[in-house]
XYZ file of C-alpha atoms in Angstrom:
247
model
C 68.355 147.764 -72.709
C 65.340 148.557 -70.597
C 64.330 152.209 -70.330
C 66.037 152.751 -66.995
C 69.342 151.423 -68.330
C 69.645 154.122 -71.014
C 70.873 156.818 -68.640
C 74.486 156.418 -69.768
C 73.790 155.528 -73.399
C 73.549 159.132 -74.598
C 76.019 161.946 -74.036
C 74.911 164.727 -71.689
C 78.194 166.659 -71.559
C 78.241 168.072 -75.069
C 81.496 166.270 -75.812
C 79.757 164.224 -78.496
C 77.492 166.257 -80.751
C 74.440 165.058 -82.568
C 74.759 165.065 -86.368
C 73.893 168.391 -87.951
C 70.512 169.056 -89.523
C 72.298 169.440 -92.860
C 73.747 165.928 -92.662
C 70.389 164.533 -91.574
C 68.650 166.149 -94.552
C 71.276 164.608 -96.842
C 70.355 161.200 -95.459
C 66.845 161.436 -96.899
C 68.234 162.365 -100.314
C 70.706 159.469 -100.287
C 67.866 156.972 -99.954
C 66.842 157.706 -103.543
C 69.954 159.126 -105.200
C 72.670 156.601 -104.323
C 72.670 153.201 -105.983
C 76.181 152.357 -107.245
C 77.222 148.991 -108.702
C 78.809 146.443 -106.369
C 82.556 145.860 -106.618
C 84.012 143.022 -108.647
C 84.245 139.950 -106.362
C 87.380 138.926 -108.287
C 89.210 141.765 -106.495
C 88.893 139.945 -103.181
C 89.908 136.656 -101.605
C 87.457 133.779 -101.829
C 85.430 133.217 -98.663
C 85.657 129.417 -98.978
C 82.120 128.900 -97.746
C 82.531 130.643 -94.387
C 79.127 131.429 -92.849
C 78.206 135.063 -92.166
C 75.148 136.258 -90.236
C 73.808 139.679 -91.288
C 71.740 141.676 -88.771
C 69.594 144.494 -90.218
C 69.288 148.068 -89.016
C 66.570 149.440 -86.745
C 63.060 149.426 -88.270
C 64.306 147.453 -91.310
C 64.297 143.811 -92.416
C 66.797 141.508 -94.100
C 65.948 143.309 -97.354
C 68.238 146.197 -96.390
C 71.212 143.827 -96.320
C 70.379 142.001 -99.566
C 72.953 143.905 -101.697
C 75.718 143.062 -99.226
C 74.458 139.478 -98.913
C 74.538 138.972 -102.689
C 78.050 140.423 -102.855
C 79.411 138.242 -100.055
C 77.874 135.165 -101.657
C 79.557 136.120 -104.928
C 82.833 136.329 -102.972
C 82.438 132.737 -101.851
C 80.867 133.247 -98.417
C 77.589 131.727 -97.277
C 75.755 134.735 -95.879
C 72.356 134.607 -94.205
C 69.858 137.130 -92.879
C 68.507 136.860 -89.372
C 65.053 135.734 -90.559
C 63.202 137.557 -87.777
C 61.333 140.212 -89.732
C 61.527 143.862 -88.701
C 64.287 144.858 -86.296
C 62.263 146.720 -83.681
C 65.266 146.751 -81.352
C 66.282 144.375 -78.562
C 62.876 143.000 -77.609
C 62.894 139.689 -75.772
C 61.574 137.883 -78.862
C 64.264 139.254 -81.141
C 67.127 138.743 -78.676
C 66.084 135.117 -78.138
C 65.463 134.556 -81.838
C 68.838 135.988 -82.823
C 70.685 133.639 -80.469
C 68.692 130.729 -81.887
C 69.601 131.840 -85.410
C 73.281 131.986 -84.431
C 73.115 128.410 -83.152
C 71.504 127.252 -86.418
C 74.247 128.843 -88.497
C 76.988 127.447 -86.256
C 75.609 124.003 -87.074
C 75.901 124.815 -90.788
C 79.447 126.141 -90.360
C 80.515 123.418 -87.962
C 82.015 126.103 -85.737
C 81.875 129.830 -85.012
C 80.447 132.199 -87.630
C 81.082 135.844 -88.427
C 78.421 138.431 -87.575
C 77.876 141.706 -89.447
C 75.478 144.284 -88.007
C 74.159 147.448 -89.645
C 73.479 150.440 -87.366
C 71.481 149.175 -84.348
C 72.017 145.694 -85.758
C 75.661 146.206 -84.842
C 74.744 146.556 -81.169
C 72.846 143.279 -81.366
C 75.817 141.679 -83.132
C 78.138 142.776 -80.365
C 75.709 141.504 -77.722
C 75.907 138.093 -79.402
C 79.680 138.189 -79.041
C 79.438 138.875 -75.292
C 76.813 136.206 -74.757
C 78.106 133.544 -77.170
C 81.818 134.230 -77.646
C 82.559 130.606 -78.555
C 80.064 130.764 -81.425
C 81.178 134.119 -82.886
C 84.340 134.188 -84.984
C 84.411 137.960 -85.322
C 82.102 140.979 -85.469
C 81.784 143.751 -88.043
C 79.687 146.822 -87.276
C 78.579 149.348 -89.902
C 77.617 152.869 -88.772
C 76.839 151.452 -85.354
C 77.691 152.927 -81.929
C 80.690 150.827 -80.938
C 81.164 152.590 -77.642
C 78.809 154.608 -75.504
C 77.709 157.277 -74.880
C 76.571 158.268 -78.338
C 74.395 161.057 -79.715
C 71.547 160.896 -82.214
C 68.480 162.837 -83.242
C 66.528 159.617 -82.762
C 67.077 159.598 -78.997
C 63.447 160.498 -78.051
C 62.121 157.634 -80.202
C 64.649 155.215 -78.704
C 63.573 156.124 -75.170
C 59.962 155.459 -76.115
C 60.732 152.108 -77.762
C 62.958 151.073 -74.845
C 59.836 150.500 -72.765
C 59.471 147.247 -74.740
C 63.133 146.237 -74.791
C 64.717 143.280 -73.071
C 66.749 143.864 -69.882
C 69.078 141.148 -71.206
C 70.945 143.824 -73.195
C 73.437 145.342 -70.757
C 74.437 148.873 -71.824
C 77.377 148.916 -69.407
C 78.703 145.680 -70.894
C 78.507 147.174 -74.386
C 81.112 149.688 -73.249
C 83.618 146.938 -72.396
C 86.079 145.340 -74.882
C 84.697 142.569 -77.056
C 85.952 139.021 -76.433
C 86.406 138.488 -80.210
C 88.135 140.444 -83.006
C 86.040 143.259 -84.441
C 85.930 145.876 -87.159
C 84.014 149.142 -86.855
C 83.145 150.778 -90.187
C 82.094 154.417 -89.857
C 81.627 157.630 -91.834
C 82.164 161.222 -90.714
C 79.212 162.159 -92.948
C 76.802 160.178 -90.746
C 73.591 162.150 -90.364
C 71.930 159.745 -87.916
C 74.492 158.693 -85.280
C 77.504 160.629 -84.001
C 80.385 159.179 -86.007
C 82.808 159.480 -83.071
C 80.914 156.749 -81.239
C 80.917 154.432 -84.265
C 84.661 153.799 -84.223
C 86.926 152.220 -81.642
C 90.583 152.339 -80.598
C 90.471 148.966 -78.844
C 93.446 146.704 -79.543
C 91.061 143.991 -80.673
C 89.173 146.281 -83.078
C 90.043 147.786 -86.442
C 88.408 151.148 -87.197
C 87.686 151.582 -90.922
C 86.604 154.968 -92.263
C 84.597 155.290 -95.468
C 82.817 158.177 -97.182
C 79.057 158.379 -97.535
C 75.825 158.800 -95.621
C 74.481 156.514 -92.889
C 71.525 155.250 -94.927
C 73.647 154.620 -98.029
C 76.312 152.480 -96.363
C 74.231 149.344 -96.968
C 74.848 149.919 -100.714
C 78.303 151.505 -100.531
C 80.947 149.583 -102.554
C 83.710 150.757 -100.208
C 81.800 149.172 -97.316
C 81.398 145.949 -99.289
C 85.152 145.828 -99.937
C 85.943 146.602 -96.309
C 83.642 143.852 -95.018
C 85.010 141.257 -97.454
C 88.637 142.161 -96.746
C 88.053 142.040 -93.023
C 86.375 138.656 -93.284
C 89.305 137.462 -95.366
C 91.701 138.511 -92.593
C 89.962 136.324 -90.001
C 92.833 133.855 -89.435
C 95.340 136.672 -88.966
C 93.040 138.517 -86.565
C 92.415 135.396 -84.479
C 96.156 134.886 -84.170
C 96.646 138.505 -83.103
C 93.827 138.272 -80.550
C 95.326 135.109 -79.061
C 98.720 136.782 -78.674
C 97.103 139.841 -77.066
C 95.247 137.615 -74.572
C 98.492 135.896 -73.586
C 100.438 139.121 -73.052
């Protein structure tokens, strides 16, 4: 995702609008005002020890995913953070470190693991699936651009940061169908990223709409339920993907 490769990452036609200033202002409020209890793990199927890798959002650490991690562990999954500190975006160090982390967790699982990415972490999760399809069981993105172009008020900052990003992230490839089953969780109240780009109509992807702000989705009980239910449907989704590949 080097600077020169971002030409097609953001919409220039006006077809996809940036979130309104009103929604963006609500995002700041949600950081302090929204802290609901997690759902009851007994509502959901037991994860039976399946390993899940959680990738944090841009400019955040594993701490942002701790509520979801605790909930998935309570549901019987073995969920892990990426252990790489702040997600500055796809720098060479972080891209390489994330693939190394995936390999470590595959050793723990004894096979492919599931990957959940929050916001920009979802783009990195999807990149893992393109690069290491045999090691990724399925991908879940949360408020993350699933297809490009997108639109965001953060675009100027992204262009600046992209000067340090790895060319290993191929923006054009991110627009192609994933080689593994996926779920894209999105909200129409997103005040950071255009919600239209955070969902997908691909055969291999399930779009899941929830209510709430972008920043609050990491604590949203409806998101927690959606992630756990999707993870619980892994065998069914793998079977469906195999049939689709054969047709």
